[in-house]
Amino acid sequence: MREKKPLNLAVGRNVKLIREQAGMTQEQLAEILDLGDKHLSAIERGVAGLSLPVLVKLCDALSVTADSVLFGCERAEDDDRALAVQLLTERLQRLPGKQFDAVQKVLDALLAAMDSQQDIK
């Protein structure tokens, strides 16, 4: 078994966190990055390192910075909210037309209900 280097462990944890925040499975992200499922799993577990070309693809695909992948982020609440909005936007953009329309209707109804609750208070 290969030795896990501290840097690989830290980067792997960050990759996993970013992937989960994006709502993606290992299989989905591996396909986007042109990696095998097992290779991505090895990266997330710190068994394998992250190459520069894969880092660039990861940052581009999930709209994150290399700093967040390499060093992690201690984000303020506003930054977390901005990241969540950005990740949701990215996910919505990848939806096929009918699924997007359905999500839009649900969100519109939910936001309208929340607005009416605010009016009552």
PDB file of C-alpha atoms in Angstrom:
ATOM      1  CA  MET A   1       0.000   0.000   0.000  1.00  0.00           C
ATOM      2  CA  ARG A   2       1.292   3.457  -0.897  1.00  0.00           C
ATOM      3  CA  GLU A   3       2.125   5.879   1.886  1.00  0.00           C
ATOM      4  CA  LYS A   4      -0.273   8.757   2.328  1.00  0.00           C
ATOM      5  CA  LYS A   5       1.545  12.087   2.273  1.00  0.00           C
ATOM      6  CA  PRO A   6       0.142  14.864   4.495  1.00  0.00           C
ATOM      7  CA  LEU A   7      -0.274  17.225   1.532  1.00  0.00           C
ATOM      8  CA  ASN A   8      -2.171  14.579  -0.448  1.00  0.00           C
ATOM      9  CA  LEU A   9      -4.437  13.925   2.540  1.00  0.00           C
ATOM     10  CA  ALA A  10      -5.253  17.625   2.930  1.00  0.00           C
ATOM     11  CA  VAL A  11      -5.854  18.166  -0.792  1.00  0.00           C
ATOM     12  CA  GLY A  12      -7.933  14.987  -0.983  1.00  0.00           C
ATOM     13  CA  ARG A  13     -10.176  16.177   1.856  1.00  0.00           C
ATOM     14  CA  ASN A  14     -10.634  19.503   0.082  1.00  0.00           C
ATOM     15  CA  VAL A  15     -11.483  17.815  -3.236  1.00  0.00           C
ATOM     16  CA  LYS A  16     -14.076  15.634  -1.515  1.00  0.00           C
ATOM     17  CA  LEU A  17     -15.623  18.606   0.311  1.00  0.00           C
ATOM     18  CA  ILE A  18     -15.826  20.682  -2.870  1.00  0.00           C
ATOM     19  CA  ARG A  19     -17.312  17.753  -4.813  1.00  0.00           C
ATOM     20  CA  GLU A  20     -19.936  17.154  -2.124  1.00  0.00           C
ATOM     21  CA  GLN A  21     -20.788  20.870  -1.952  1.00  0.00           C
ATOM     22  CA  ALA A  22     -21.353  20.728  -5.713  1.00  0.00           C
ATOM     23  CA  GLY A  23     -23.756  17.812  -5.184  1.00  0.00           C
ATOM     24  CA  MET A  24     -21.745  15.469  -7.368  1.00  0.00           C
ATOM     25  CA  THR A  25     -20.848  11.814  -7.012  1.00  0.00           C
ATOM     26  CA  GLN A  26     -17.307  10.561  -7.477  1.00  0.00           C
ATOM     27  CA  GLU A  27     -18.411   8.970 -10.733  1.00  0.00           C
ATOM     28  CA  GLN A  28     -19.810  12.241 -12.089  1.00  0.00           C
ATOM     29  CA  LEU A  29     -16.724  14.251 -11.218  1.00  0.00           C
ATOM     30  CA  ALA A  30     -14.361  11.540 -12.443  1.00  0.00           C
ATOM     31  CA  GLU A  31     -16.089  11.607 -15.825  1.00  0.00           C
ATOM     32  CA  ILE A  32     -15.760  15.392 -16.073  1.00  0.00           C
ATOM     33  CA  LEU A  33     -12.075  15.183 -15.133  1.00  0.00           C
ATOM     34  CA  ASP A  34     -11.407  12.255 -17.495  1.00  0.00           C
ATOM     35  CA  LEU A  35     -10.302  10.090 -14.572  1.00  0.00           C
ATOM     36  CA  GLY A  36     -11.287   6.621 -13.499  1.00  0.00           C
ATOM     37  CA  ASP A  37     -13.562   6.348 -10.461  1.00  0.00           C
ATOM     38  CA  LYS A  38     -10.815   4.574  -8.522  1.00  0.00           C
ATOM     39  CA  HIS A  39      -8.277   7.275  -9.339  1.00  0.00           C
ATOM     40  CA  LEU A  40     -10.559  10.031  -8.005  1.00  0.00           C
ATOM     41  CA  SER A  41     -11.258   7.918  -4.929  1.00  0.00           C
ATOM     42  CA  ALA A  42      -7.494   7.550  -4.399  1.00  0.00           C
ATOM     43  CA  ILE A  43      -7.056  11.327  -4.672  1.00  0.00           C
ATOM     44  CA  GLU A  44      -9.834  11.970  -2.142  1.00  0.00           C
ATOM     45  CA  ARG A  45      -8.327   9.430   0.268  1.00  0.00           C
ATOM     46  CA  GLY A  46      -4.861  10.971  -0.069  1.00  0.00           C
ATOM     47  CA  VAL A  47      -3.387   7.853  -1.643  1.00  0.00           C
ATOM     48  CA  ALA A  48      -2.700   9.639  -4.946  1.00  0.00           C
ATOM     49  CA  GLY A  49      -1.656  13.202  -5.618  1.00  0.00           C
ATOM     50  CA  LEU A  50      -3.504  15.697  -7.767  1.00  0.00           C
ATOM     51  CA  SER A  51      -1.759  16.591 -11.026  1.00  0.00           C
ATOM     52  CA  LEU A  52      -1.697  20.155 -12.295  1.00  0.00           C
ATOM     53  CA  PRO A  53      -3.852  19.386 -15.382  1.00  0.00           C
ATOM     54  CA  VAL A  54      -6.468  17.704 -13.169  1.00  0.00           C
ATOM     55  CA  LEU A  55      -6.360  20.651 -10.745  1.00  0.00           C
ATOM     56  CA  VAL A  56      -7.050  23.058 -13.612  1.00  0.00           C
ATOM     57  CA  LYS A  57      -9.958  20.917 -14.901  1.00  0.00           C
ATOM     58  CA  LEU A  58     -11.386  20.613 -11.380  1.00  0.00           C
ATOM     59  CA  CYS A  59     -11.262  24.360 -10.771  1.00  0.00           C
ATOM     60  CA  ASP A  60     -12.841  25.074 -14.146  1.00  0.00           C
ATOM     61  CA  ALA A  61     -15.552  22.410 -13.837  1.00  0.00           C
ATOM     62  CA  LEU A  62     -16.650  23.376 -10.320  1.00  0.00           C
ATOM     63  CA  SER A  63     -15.869  27.109 -10.489  1.00  0.00           C
ATOM     64  CA  VAL A  64     -13.524  27.046  -7.509  1.00  0.00           C
ATOM     65  CA  THR A  65     -10.081  28.499  -6.955  1.00  0.00           C
ATOM     66  CA  ALA A  66      -6.894  26.477  -6.826  1.00  0.00           C
ATOM     67  CA  ASP A  67      -6.359  27.922  -3.337  1.00  0.00           C
ATOM     68  CA  SER A  68      -9.572  26.323  -2.114  1.00  0.00           C
ATOM     69  CA  VAL A  69      -8.480  22.953  -3.507  1.00  0.00           C
ATOM     70  CA  LEU A  70      -4.895  23.128  -2.283  1.00  0.00           C
ATOM     71  CA  PHE A  71      -5.301  24.910   1.030  1.00  0.00           C
ATOM     72  CA  GLY A  72      -8.989  24.717   1.875  1.00  0.00           C
ATOM     73  CA  CYS A  73     -10.889  27.791   2.896  1.00  0.00           C
ATOM     74  CA  GLU A  74     -11.893  29.303   6.147  1.00  0.00           C
ATOM     75  CA  ARG A  75     -14.816  31.239   4.751  1.00  0.00           C
ATOM     76  CA  ALA A  76     -17.014  33.772   6.420  1.00  0.00           C
ATOM     77  CA  GLU A  77     -20.758  33.119   6.353  1.00  0.00           C
ATOM     78  CA  ASP A  78     -21.184  35.539   3.430  1.00  0.00           C
ATOM     79  CA  ASP A  79     -18.525  33.678   1.455  1.00  0.00           C
ATOM     80  CA  ASP A  80     -20.286  30.382   2.174  1.00  0.00           C
ATOM     81  CA  ARG A  81     -23.534  31.861   0.923  1.00  0.00           C
ATOM     82  CA  ALA A  82     -21.885  33.219  -2.229  1.00  0.00           C
ATOM     83  CA  LEU A  83     -20.264  29.850  -2.886  1.00  0.00           C
ATOM     84  CA  ALA A  84     -23.571  28.036  -2.344  1.00  0.00           C
ATOM     85  CA  VAL A  85     -25.306  30.367  -4.809  1.00  0.00           C
ATOM     86  CA  GLN A  86     -22.506  29.879  -7.319  1.00  0.00           C
ATOM     87  CA  LEU A  87     -22.611  26.084  -6.995  1.00  0.00           C
ATOM     88  CA  LEU A  88     -26.406  26.037  -7.322  1.00  0.00           C
ATOM     89  CA  THR A  89     -26.166  28.208 -10.412  1.00  0.00           C
ATOM     90  CA  GLU A  90     -23.626  25.843 -11.951  1.00  0.00           C
ATOM     91  CA  ARG A  91     -25.846  22.850 -11.198  1.00  0.00           C
ATOM     92  CA  LEU A  92     -28.911  24.570 -12.656  1.00  0.00           C
ATOM     93  CA  GLN A  93     -27.034  25.430 -15.833  1.00  0.00           C
ATOM     94  CA  ARG A  94     -26.244  21.742 -16.378  1.00  0.00           C
ATOM     95  CA  LEU A  95     -29.909  20.663 -16.166  1.00  0.00           C
ATOM     96  CA  PRO A  96     -31.804  19.730 -19.325  1.00  0.00           C
ATOM     97  CA  GLY A  97     -34.597  22.148 -20.283  1.00  0.00           C
ATOM     98  CA  LYS A  98     -37.578  20.315 -18.768  1.00  0.00           C
ATOM     99  CA  GLN A  99     -35.781  19.639 -15.492  1.00  0.00           C
ATOM    100  CA  PHE A 100     -34.702  23.276 -15.296  1.00  0.00           C
ATOM    101  CA  ASP A 101     -38.289  24.422 -15.880  1.00  0.00           C
ATOM    102  CA  ALA A 102     -39.538  22.112 -13.116  1.00  0.00           C
ATOM    103  CA  VAL A 103     -36.929  23.359 -10.646  1.00  0.00           C
ATOM    104  CA  GLN A 104     -37.733  26.955 -11.546  1.00  0.00           C
ATOM    105  CA  LYS A 105     -41.458  26.409 -10.865  1.00  0.00           C
ATOM    106  CA  VAL A 106     -40.733  24.781  -7.501  1.00  0.00           C
ATOM    107  CA  LEU A 107     -38.366  27.581  -6.474  1.00  0.00           C
ATOM    108  CA  ASP A 108     -40.811  30.267  -7.597  1.00  0.00           C
ATOM    109  CA  ALA A 109     -43.583  28.651  -5.541  1.00  0.00           C
ATOM    110  CA  LEU A 110     -41.317  28.229  -2.516  1.00  0.00           C
ATOM    111  CA  LEU A 111     -40.096  31.826  -2.648  1.00  0.00           C
ATOM    112  CA  ALA A 112     -43.662  33.121  -3.090  1.00  0.00           C
ATOM    113  CA  ALA A 113     -44.756  31.125  -0.033  1.00  0.00           C
ATOM    114  CA  MET A 114     -41.835  32.506   1.964  1.00  0.00           C
ATOM    115  CA  ASP A 115     -42.692  36.051   0.864  1.00  0.00           C
ATOM    116  CA  SER A 116     -46.302  35.610   1.977  1.00  0.00           C
ATOM    117  CA  GLN A 117     -45.086  34.317   5.363  1.00  0.00           C
ATOM    118  CA  GLN A 118     -42.967  37.464   5.730  1.00  0.00           C
ATOM    119  CA  ASP A 119     -46.022  39.612   4.965  1.00  0.00           C
ATOM    120  CA  ILE A 120     -47.992  37.889   7.759  1.00  0.00           C
ATOM    121  CA  LYS A 121     -45.312  38.623  10.366  1.00  0.00           C
TER     122      LYS A 121
END
